Amino acid sequence: MTSIGIHDLEMATGHHVVELADLAEFSGVAPGKYILGLGQSQMSVLSEDEDIVTMGAAAALPLLERNGTEGIRTLLFATESGVDQSKAAGVAALRLLGLPSNVRVVEMKQACYGGTAALQAAVGIVARSPEERVLVITSDNARYELDSPGEPTQGAGAVAMLISADPDVLEIEQANGISTTDVDDFWRPNDSTTAVVDGHLSVGAYLDALTGAWKDLEADGGPAIADIDRILYHQPYTKMAKKAQQRLREVTGEEISTALNPGDEPDGRDTGLTTGSIYNRRLGNSYTASIYSGLTSLLDHDDSLEGRRIGLFSYGSGCVSEFFTGVVQPGYLARRNPARAEKLLDQRVPVSIAEYRALHAAPHGTSDDQVTPKVTAGPFRFAGVTDQARQYEVR
Ligand code: HMG
């Protein structure tokens, strides 16, 4: 059977960054709560002329420059911070990227799980037509209310992936474990620009979904835990991955290490909890992109992945989750570029808490006519709204 999976991938994020130590000081909270308790050091913040379209297209641009556009007939754009109730964000991205008109474009939504839904749909398309390649873009701007418990878990990021036959990076395996439950742990009503969340319920729902998805993977003939070399989890904040690893350890009885922070003493087999969370610790939550930023981080920081199996647990509140696996391909070392990701994170422009709060409070997602200031250093910008339509341009 043809091997299908991720051929190449690329990350993007917002123009600004907030230090969580500054947010803790402003909020009268001990910095240790955010840095150790949540496992987050920074969060990306978008400038007024950035959104999920500009960030998603910025991630896809270098991917297409490296790989060309031949054979791409589908663009799946996964997001839960959609900018329109009808038109797919990927249609604007298609124009910005110069893709031809014979590409079908659709937006996929199920909280943070949407990216994995897009990836699995792409694998299905390539299975039917192995000469085709599918562009998957995951892009999100995670916003909670100011002064709420969720505030330090905001963030922004995008990961674009090219799905093809005979991939260079990660072959996706057939077995998968799924767990879906109707639960009100986190959602964003149509009339709200921030998420509504019952934080502690969401943590429990995530962990129960992990147990359910793991059991379903076993029932579907998936690999034994001993045959999974590295494990990645959706990371709303990196400490959540540690909680997930603890749960998987209990469920499977396998002594996998729960050491998360660099320098922590391993308490079992190292499955990449630390290496897979280096970028997310600095990005914050990037919803659909989060687990794929985790994958980028793992690939960039682990030199011995060739032939190794990675388990990926993708969770989207509400809730839908999936545990699936992939095998790292020999081409991954030539594809990865840690310096590129470090530069992306380092070159963000710091903002004070006052500036961040003003950006958060600025009109968001309205259809009132507006012209945005020129701020972003990215390749594309959101120029404003004319006659209720969002305008995008190449910078
Ligand atoms: P909270 O209630 O303010 O925090 O908000 P807490 O009191 O639970 O403390 C957090 C941790 O910090 C605790 O550790 C404390 O002990 C520790 P834990 O018990 O969890 O191991 N702590 C300290 N550690 C060191 N030094 C200190 C200190 N003080 C306390 N001085 C909460 C936490 C996660 C609830 C909040 O941030 C929130 O609501 N976040 C948003 C929801 C969320 O991220 N949920 C995660 C699961 S759901 C999910 O992943 C889906 C999602 O991505 C959405 C989607 O799918 O689209 C969110």
mmCIF file of N, CA and C and ligand atoms in Angstrom, residues 29-38 80 110-113 144 148-153 185-186 197-206 234-237 239-240 242-243 246 285 287-288 290 315-318, ligand 1:
data_model
loop_
_atom_site.group_PDB
_atom_site.id
_atom_site.type_symbol
_atom_site.label_atom_id
_atom_site.label_comp_id
_atom_site.label_asym_id
_atom_site.label_seq_id
_atom_site.Cartn_x
_atom_site.Cartn_y
_atom_site.Cartn_z
ATOM 1 N N VAL A 29 -0.219 37.737 40.477
ATOM 2 C CA VAL A 29 -0.102 36.280 40.616
ATOM 3 C C VAL A 29 1.381 35.941 40.690
ATOM 4 N N ALA A 30 1.766 34.900 41.444
ATOM 5 C CA ALA A 30 3.172 34.476 41.471
ATOM 6 C C ALA A 30 3.566 33.984 40.081
ATOM 7 N N PRO A 31 4.703 34.468 39.513
ATOM 8 C CA PRO A 31 5.094 34.054 38.159
ATOM 9 C C PRO A 31 5.179 32.532 38.022
ATOM 10 N N GLY A 32 5.524 31.850 39.133
ATOM 11 C CA GLY A 32 5.641 30.379 39.096
ATOM 12 C C GLY A 32 4.349 29.701 38.666
ATOM 13 N N LYS A 33 3.201 30.345 38.929
ATOM 14 C CA LYS A 33 1.929 29.725 38.542
ATOM 15 C C LYS A 33 1.865 29.582 37.023
ATOM 16 N N TYR A 34 2.278 30.620 36.312
ATOM 17 C CA TYR A 34 2.212 30.553 34.845
ATOM 18 C C TYR A 34 3.379 29.743 34.272
ATOM 19 N N ILE A 35 4.593 29.985 34.837
ATOM 20 C CA ILE A 35 5.797 29.424 34.196
ATOM 21 C C ILE A 35 5.949 27.935 34.528
ATOM 22 N N LEU A 36 5.684 27.562 35.798
ATOM 23 C CA LEU A 36 5.774 26.143 36.173
ATOM 24 C C LEU A 36 4.388 25.492 36.253
ATOM 25 N N GLY A 37 3.441 26.219 36.854
ATOM 26 C CA GLY A 37 2.096 25.645 37.055
ATOM 27 C C GLY A 37 1.390 25.364 35.735
ATOM 28 N N LEU A 38 1.545 26.273 34.754
ATOM 29 C CA LEU A 38 0.960 26.046 33.420
ATOM 30 C C LEU A 38 2.016 25.622 32.403
ATOM 31 N N GLU A 80 -10.653 27.519 14.433
ATOM 32 C CA GLU A 80 -11.838 27.767 15.246
ATOM 33 C C GLU A 80 -11.925 29.260 15.557
ATOM 34 N N GLN A 110 -13.747 21.944 14.362
ATOM 35 C CA GLN A 110 -14.183 21.260 15.571
ATOM 36 C C GLN A 110 -13.136 21.570 16.634
ATOM 37 N N ALA A 111 -13.197 22.826 17.125
ATOM 38 C CA ALA A 111 -12.238 23.300 18.128
ATOM 39 C C ALA A 111 -10.811 22.916 17.691
ATOM 40 N N CYS A 112 -9.977 22.532 18.644
ATOM 41 C CA CYS A 112 -8.572 22.276 18.296
ATOM 42 C C CYS A 112 -8.393 21.001 17.488
ATOM 43 N N TYR A 113 -9.419 20.159 17.418
ATOM 44 C CA TYR A 113 -9.307 18.910 16.663
ATOM 45 C C TYR A 113 -9.353 19.150 15.152
ATOM 46 N N TYR A 144 -9.106 34.628 25.265
ATOM 47 C CA TYR A 144 -10.031 34.523 26.407
ATOM 48 C C TYR A 144 -10.252 35.936 26.932
ATOM 49 N N SER A 148 -9.329 36.761 33.123
ATOM 50 C CA SER A 148 -9.977 35.467 33.381
ATOM 51 C C SER A 148 -8.888 34.408 33.587
ATOM 52 N N PRO A 149 -9.231 33.242 34.172
ATOM 53 C CA PRO A 149 -8.203 32.201 34.371
ATOM 54 C C PRO A 149 -7.572 31.731 33.062
ATOM 55 N N GLY A 150 -8.329 31.821 31.971
ATOM 56 C CA GLY A 150 -7.789 31.376 30.683
ATOM 57 C C GLY A 150 -6.791 32.348 30.067
ATOM 58 N N GLU A 151 -6.739 33.598 30.576
ATOM 59 C CA GLU A 151 -5.923 34.645 29.923
ATOM 60 C C GLU A 151 -4.466 34.220 29.687
ATOM 61 N N PRO A 152 -3.792 33.604 30.688
ATOM 62 C CA PRO A 152 -2.383 33.232 30.434
ATOM 63 C C PRO A 152 -2.226 32.067 29.456
ATOM 64 N N THR A 153 -3.331 31.461 29.028
ATOM 65 C CA THR A 153 -3.229 30.358 28.057
ATOM 66 C C THR A 153 -3.649 30.811 26.655
ATOM 67 N N ASP A 185 -17.464 22.104 27.745
ATOM 68 C CA ASP A 185 -16.253 22.473 28.486
ATOM 69 C C ASP A 185 -15.651 23.776 27.969
ATOM 70 N N PHE A 186 -15.864 24.059 26.691
ATOM 71 C CA PHE A 186 -15.250 25.218 26.034
ATOM 72 C C PHE A 186 -15.964 25.415 24.714
ATOM 73 N N VAL A 197 -15.358 29.221 28.752
ATOM 74 C CA VAL A 197 -14.693 27.978 29.172
ATOM 75 C C VAL A 197 -14.945 27.671 30.643
ATOM 76 N N ASP A 198 -15.165 26.396 30.921
ATOM 77 C CA ASP A 198 -15.139 25.891 32.295
ATOM 78 C C ASP A 198 -13.810 25.141 32.390
ATOM 79 N N GLY A 199 -12.772 25.874 32.838
ATOM 80 C CA GLY A 199 -11.398 25.382 32.745
ATOM 81 C C GLY A 199 -11.183 24.014 33.372
ATOM 82 N N HIS A 200 -11.665 23.838 34.598
ATOM 83 C CA HIS A 200 -11.372 22.572 35.277
ATOM 84 C C HIS A 200 -12.165 21.427 34.658
ATOM 85 N N LEU A 201 -13.394 21.713 34.197
ATOM 86 C CA LEU A 201 -14.163 20.686 33.479
ATOM 87 C C LEU A 201 -13.413 20.287 32.202
ATOM 88 N N SER A 202 -12.807 21.311 31.536
ATOM 89 C CA SER A 202 -12.125 21.023 30.261
ATOM 90 C C SER A 202 -10.910 20.125 30.468
ATOM 91 N N VAL A 203 -10.216 20.310 31.579
ATOM 92 C CA VAL A 203 -9.049 19.453 31.853
ATOM 93 C C VAL A 203 -9.511 18.003 32.039
ATOM 94 N N GLY A 204 -10.589 17.816 32.794
ATOM 95 C CA GLY A 204 -11.129 16.458 33.007
ATOM 96 C C GLY A 204 -11.648 15.848 31.715
ATOM 97 N N ALA A 205 -12.327 16.666 30.904
ATOM 98 C CA ALA A 205 -12.876 16.160 29.636
ATOM 99 C C ALA A 205 -11.742 15.717 28.710
ATOM 100 N N TYR A 206 -10.655 16.504 28.691
ATOM 101 C CA TYR A 206 -9.476 16.178 27.869
ATOM 102 C C TYR A 206 -8.906 14.829 28.300
ATOM 103 N N HIS A 234 -2.012 17.454 22.223
ATOM 104 C CA HIS A 234 -2.491 18.834 22.072
ATOM 105 C C HIS A 234 -2.062 19.607 23.322
ATOM 106 N N GLN A 235 -1.522 20.822 23.111
ATOM 107 C CA GLN A 235 -0.960 21.571 24.245
ATOM 108 C C GLN A 235 -1.636 22.929 24.413
ATOM 109 N N PRO A 236 -2.782 22.991 25.126
ATOM 110 C CA PRO A 236 -3.384 24.292 25.428
ATOM 111 C C PRO A 236 -2.428 25.105 26.298
ATOM 112 N N TYR A 237 -1.648 24.408 27.102
ATOM 113 C CA TYR A 237 -0.486 24.917 27.842
ATOM 114 C C TYR A 237 0.335 23.659 28.089
ATOM 115 N N LYS A 239 1.863 22.204 30.482
ATOM 116 C CA LYS A 239 1.611 21.347 31.653
ATOM 117 C C LYS A 239 0.494 20.341 31.368
ATOM 118 N N MET A 240 -0.419 20.693 30.443
ATOM 119 C CA MET A 240 -1.516 19.774 30.088
ATOM 120 C C MET A 240 -0.943 18.502 29.467
ATOM 121 N N LYS A 242 1.857 17.147 30.262
ATOM 122 C CA LYS A 242 2.376 16.346 31.386
ATOM 123 C C LYS A 242 1.233 15.591 32.073
ATOM 124 N N LYS A 243 0.109 16.282 32.255
ATOM 125 C CA LYS A 243 -1.057 15.617 32.868
ATOM 126 C C LYS A 243 -1.512 14.463 31.979
ATOM 127 N N GLN A 246 0.789 11.548 32.353
ATOM 128 C CA GLN A 246 0.504 10.847 33.619
ATOM 129 C C GLN A 246 -0.688 9.918 33.433
ATOM 130 N N ASN A 285 -1.340 28.869 23.415
ATOM 131 C CA ASN A 285 -2.239 27.954 22.715
ATOM 132 C C ASN A 285 -2.414 28.425 21.273
ATOM 133 N N TYR A 287 -4.456 26.437 19.337
ATOM 134 C CA TYR A 287 -5.632 25.633 18.997
ATOM 135 C C TYR A 287 -5.319 24.558 17.936
ATOM 136 N N THR A 288 -5.864 24.714 16.703
ATOM 137 C CA THR A 288 -5.682 23.650 15.687
ATOM 138 C C THR A 288 -4.210 23.401 15.364
ATOM 139 N N SER A 290 -1.701 23.639 17.465
ATOM 140 C CA SER A 290 -0.889 23.338 18.648
ATOM 141 C C SER A 290 -0.131 22.012 18.549
ATOM 142 N N TYR A 315 -6.900 16.827 20.634
ATOM 143 C CA TYR A 315 -8.131 17.043 21.388
ATOM 144 C C TYR A 315 -8.780 18.363 20.981
ATOM 145 N N GLY A 316 -10.069 18.348 20.744
ATOM 146 C CA GLY A 316 -10.811 19.577 20.484
ATOM 147 C C GLY A 316 -12.022 19.619 21.393
ATOM 148 N N SER A 317 -12.117 20.670 22.194
ATOM 149 C CA SER A 317 -13.200 20.781 23.177
ATOM 150 C C SER A 317 -14.559 20.591 22.543
ATOM 151 N N GLY A 318 -15.436 20.141 23.373
ATOM 152 C CA GLY A 318 -16.814 20.003 22.877
ATOM 153 C C GLY A 318 -17.453 18.627 22.900
HETATM 154 P P1 HMG B 1 -6.541 28.328 37.371
HETATM 155 O O1 HMG B 1 -7.727 27.687 37.954
HETATM 156 O O2 HMG B 1 -6.372 29.786 37.584
HETATM 157 O O3 HMG B 1 -5.211 27.630 37.843
HETATM 158 O O4 HMG B 1 -6.497 28.117 35.801
HETATM 159 P P2 HMG B 1 -4.984 26.508 38.953
HETATM 160 O O5 HMG B 1 -5.316 27.058 40.283
HETATM 161 O O6 HMG B 1 -5.605 25.220 38.513
HETATM 162 O O7 HMG B 1 -3.400 26.392 38.861
HETATM 163 C C1 HMG B 1 -2.786 25.896 37.713
HETATM 164 C C2 HMG B 1 -1.571 25.089 38.116
HETATM 165 O O8 HMG B 1 -0.576 25.988 38.652
HETATM 166 C C3 HMG B 1 -1.856 24.071 39.242
HETATM 167 O O9 HMG B 1 -1.080 22.920 38.950
HETATM 168 C C4 HMG B 1 -1.293 24.767 40.479
HETATM 169 O O10 HMG B 1 -0.905 23.868 41.507
HETATM 170 C C5 HMG B 1 -0.087 25.480 39.895
HETATM 171 P P3 HMG B 1 -1.810 21.509 38.635
HETATM 172 O O11 HMG B 1 -2.609 21.166 39.833
HETATM 173 O O12 HMG B 1 -2.721 21.774 37.439
HETATM 174 O O13 HMG B 1 -0.694 20.587 38.314
HETATM 175 N N1 HMG B 1 0.409 26.625 40.667
HETATM 176 C C6 HMG B 1 1.718 26.885 40.832
HETATM 177 N N2 HMG B 1 2.824 26.231 40.424
HETATM 178 C C7 HMG B 1 4.039 26.780 40.742
HETATM 179 N N3 HMG B 1 4.182 27.932 41.458
HETATM 180 C C8 HMG B 1 3.088 28.609 41.896
HETATM 181 C C9 HMG B 1 1.789 28.095 41.588
HETATM 182 N N4 HMG B 1 0.516 28.492 41.835
HETATM 183 C C10 HMG B 1 -0.321 27.590 41.269
HETATM 184 N N5 HMG B 1 3.240 29.740 42.580
HETATM 185 C C11 HMG B 1 -6.920 26.662 33.926
HETATM 186 C C12 HMG B 1 -6.040 26.940 35.128
HETATM 187 C C13 HMG B 1 -6.231 25.614 33.046
HETATM 188 C C14 HMG B 1 -8.261 26.141 34.411
HETATM 189 C C15 HMG B 1 -7.116 27.981 33.129
HETATM 190 O O14 HMG B 1 -5.886 28.462 32.668
HETATM 191 C C16 HMG B 1 -8.055 27.842 31.947
HETATM 192 O O15 HMG B 1 -9.271 27.914 32.081
HETATM 193 N N6 HMG B 1 -7.493 27.662 30.698
HETATM 194 C C17 HMG B 1 -8.293 27.541 29.487
HETATM 195 C C18 HMG B 1 -8.850 26.143 29.294
HETATM 196 C C19 HMG B 1 -7.802 25.107 28.998
HETATM 197 O O16 HMG B 1 -6.726 25.403 28.545
HETATM 198 N N7 HMG B 1 -8.162 23.814 29.186
HETATM 199 C C20 HMG B 1 -7.261 22.726 28.889
HETATM 200 C C21 HMG B 1 -7.987 21.452 28.453
HETATM 201 S S1 HMG B 1 -9.213 21.761 27.196
HETATM 202 C C22 HMG B 1 -8.297 21.949 25.733
HETATM 203 O O17 HMG B 1 -7.145 21.645 25.696
HETATM 204 C C23 HMG B 1 -9.012 22.512 24.548
HETATM 205 C C24 HMG B 1 -8.677 23.956 24.210
HETATM 206 O O18 HMG B 1 -7.405 24.040 23.594
HETATM 207 C C25 HMG B 1 -9.767 24.534 23.297
HETATM 208 C C26 HMG B 1 -10.085 23.796 22.020
HETATM 209 O O19 HMG B 1 -10.123 22.589 21.922
HETATM 210 O O20 HMG B 1 -10.421 24.504 21.076
HETATM 211 C C27 HMG B 1 -8.636 24.840 25.431
#
